[in-house]
PDB file of C-alpha atoms in Angstrom:
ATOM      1  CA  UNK A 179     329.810  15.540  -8.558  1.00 58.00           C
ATOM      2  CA  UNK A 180     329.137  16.230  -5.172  1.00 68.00           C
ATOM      3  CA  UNK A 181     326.045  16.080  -3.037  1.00 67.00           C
ATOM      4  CA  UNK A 182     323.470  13.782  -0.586  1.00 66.00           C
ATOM      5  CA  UNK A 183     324.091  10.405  -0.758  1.00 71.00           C
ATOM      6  CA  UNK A 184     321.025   8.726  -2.658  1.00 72.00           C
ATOM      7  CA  UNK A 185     318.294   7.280   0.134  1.00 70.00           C
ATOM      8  CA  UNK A 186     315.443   5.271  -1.485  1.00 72.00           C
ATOM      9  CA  UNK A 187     311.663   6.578  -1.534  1.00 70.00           C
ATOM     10  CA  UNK A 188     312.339   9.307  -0.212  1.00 76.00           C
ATOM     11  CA  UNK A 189     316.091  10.948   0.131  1.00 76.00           C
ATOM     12  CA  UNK A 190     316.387  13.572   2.549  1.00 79.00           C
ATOM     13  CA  UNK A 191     312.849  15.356   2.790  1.00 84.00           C
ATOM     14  CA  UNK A 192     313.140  13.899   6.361  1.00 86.00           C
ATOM     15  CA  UNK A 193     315.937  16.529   7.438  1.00 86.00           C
ATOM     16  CA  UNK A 194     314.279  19.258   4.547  1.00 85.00           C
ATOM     17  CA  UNK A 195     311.433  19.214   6.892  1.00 89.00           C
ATOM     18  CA  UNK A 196     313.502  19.611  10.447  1.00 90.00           C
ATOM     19  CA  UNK A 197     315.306  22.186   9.110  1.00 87.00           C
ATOM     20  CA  UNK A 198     311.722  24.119   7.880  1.00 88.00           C
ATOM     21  CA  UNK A 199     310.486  23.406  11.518  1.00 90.00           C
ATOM     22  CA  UNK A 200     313.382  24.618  12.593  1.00 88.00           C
ATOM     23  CA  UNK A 201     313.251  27.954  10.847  1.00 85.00           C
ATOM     24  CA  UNK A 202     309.227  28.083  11.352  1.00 85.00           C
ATOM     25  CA  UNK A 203     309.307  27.813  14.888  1.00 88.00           C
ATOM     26  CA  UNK A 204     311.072  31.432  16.074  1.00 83.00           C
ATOM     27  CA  UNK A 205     309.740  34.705  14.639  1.00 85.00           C
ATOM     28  CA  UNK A 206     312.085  36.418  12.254  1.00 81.00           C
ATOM     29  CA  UNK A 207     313.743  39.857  12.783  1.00 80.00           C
ATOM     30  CA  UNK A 208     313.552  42.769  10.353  1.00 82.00           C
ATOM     31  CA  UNK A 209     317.511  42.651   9.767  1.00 81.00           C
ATOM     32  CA  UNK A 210     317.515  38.525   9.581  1.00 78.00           C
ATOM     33  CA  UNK A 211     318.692  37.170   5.973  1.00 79.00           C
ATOM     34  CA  UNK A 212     315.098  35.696   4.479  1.00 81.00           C
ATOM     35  CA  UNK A 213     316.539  33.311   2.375  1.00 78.00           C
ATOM     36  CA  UNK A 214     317.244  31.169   5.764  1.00 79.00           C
ATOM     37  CA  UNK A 215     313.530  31.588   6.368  1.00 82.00           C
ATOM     38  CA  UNK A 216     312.295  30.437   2.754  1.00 83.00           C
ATOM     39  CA  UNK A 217     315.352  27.601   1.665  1.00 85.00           C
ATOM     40  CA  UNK A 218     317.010  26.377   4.481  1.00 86.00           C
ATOM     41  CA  UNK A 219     317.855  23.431   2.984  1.00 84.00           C
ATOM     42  CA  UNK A 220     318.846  24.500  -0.277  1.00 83.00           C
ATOM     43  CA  UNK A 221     321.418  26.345   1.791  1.00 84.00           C
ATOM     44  CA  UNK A 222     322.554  24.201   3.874  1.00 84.00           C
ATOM     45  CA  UNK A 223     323.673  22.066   0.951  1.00 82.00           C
ATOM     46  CA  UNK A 224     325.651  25.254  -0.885  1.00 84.00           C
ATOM     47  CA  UNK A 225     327.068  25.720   2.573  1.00 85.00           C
ATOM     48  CA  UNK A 226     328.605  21.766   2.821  1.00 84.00           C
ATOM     49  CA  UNK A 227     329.193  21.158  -0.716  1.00 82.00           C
ATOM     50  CA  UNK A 228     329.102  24.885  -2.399  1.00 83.00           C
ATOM     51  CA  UNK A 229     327.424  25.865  -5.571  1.00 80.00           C
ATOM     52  CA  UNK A 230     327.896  23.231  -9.086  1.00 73.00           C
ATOM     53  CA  UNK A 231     327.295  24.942 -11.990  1.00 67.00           C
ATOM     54  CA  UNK A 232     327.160  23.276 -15.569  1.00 67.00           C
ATOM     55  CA  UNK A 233     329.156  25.028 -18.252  1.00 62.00           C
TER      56      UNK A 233
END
């Protein structure tokens, strides 16, 4: 199974929250995908390991 490596405590909510003040700090178009808004971590992981799904 792919994925982040396992961090103690606290895993990766460190770069979670860059990556929300990232996306928070410009102002979104009108044609701008919202998902990158709302979950830009949750894509950024389908993006380097794409999408597991359990059968």
């Amino acid at each position: 199974m792919k994925g982040n490596s396992y961090r103690f405590l606290f895993g990766d909510m460190r770069e979670a929250n860059l990556m929300y003040e990232k996306a928070y700090s410009k102002p979104i178009g009108i044609d701008e995908y919202i998902l990158l808004r709302l979950m830009p971590n949750i894509l950024d992981t389908i993006e380097k390991y794409g999408i597991f799904l359990i059968p």
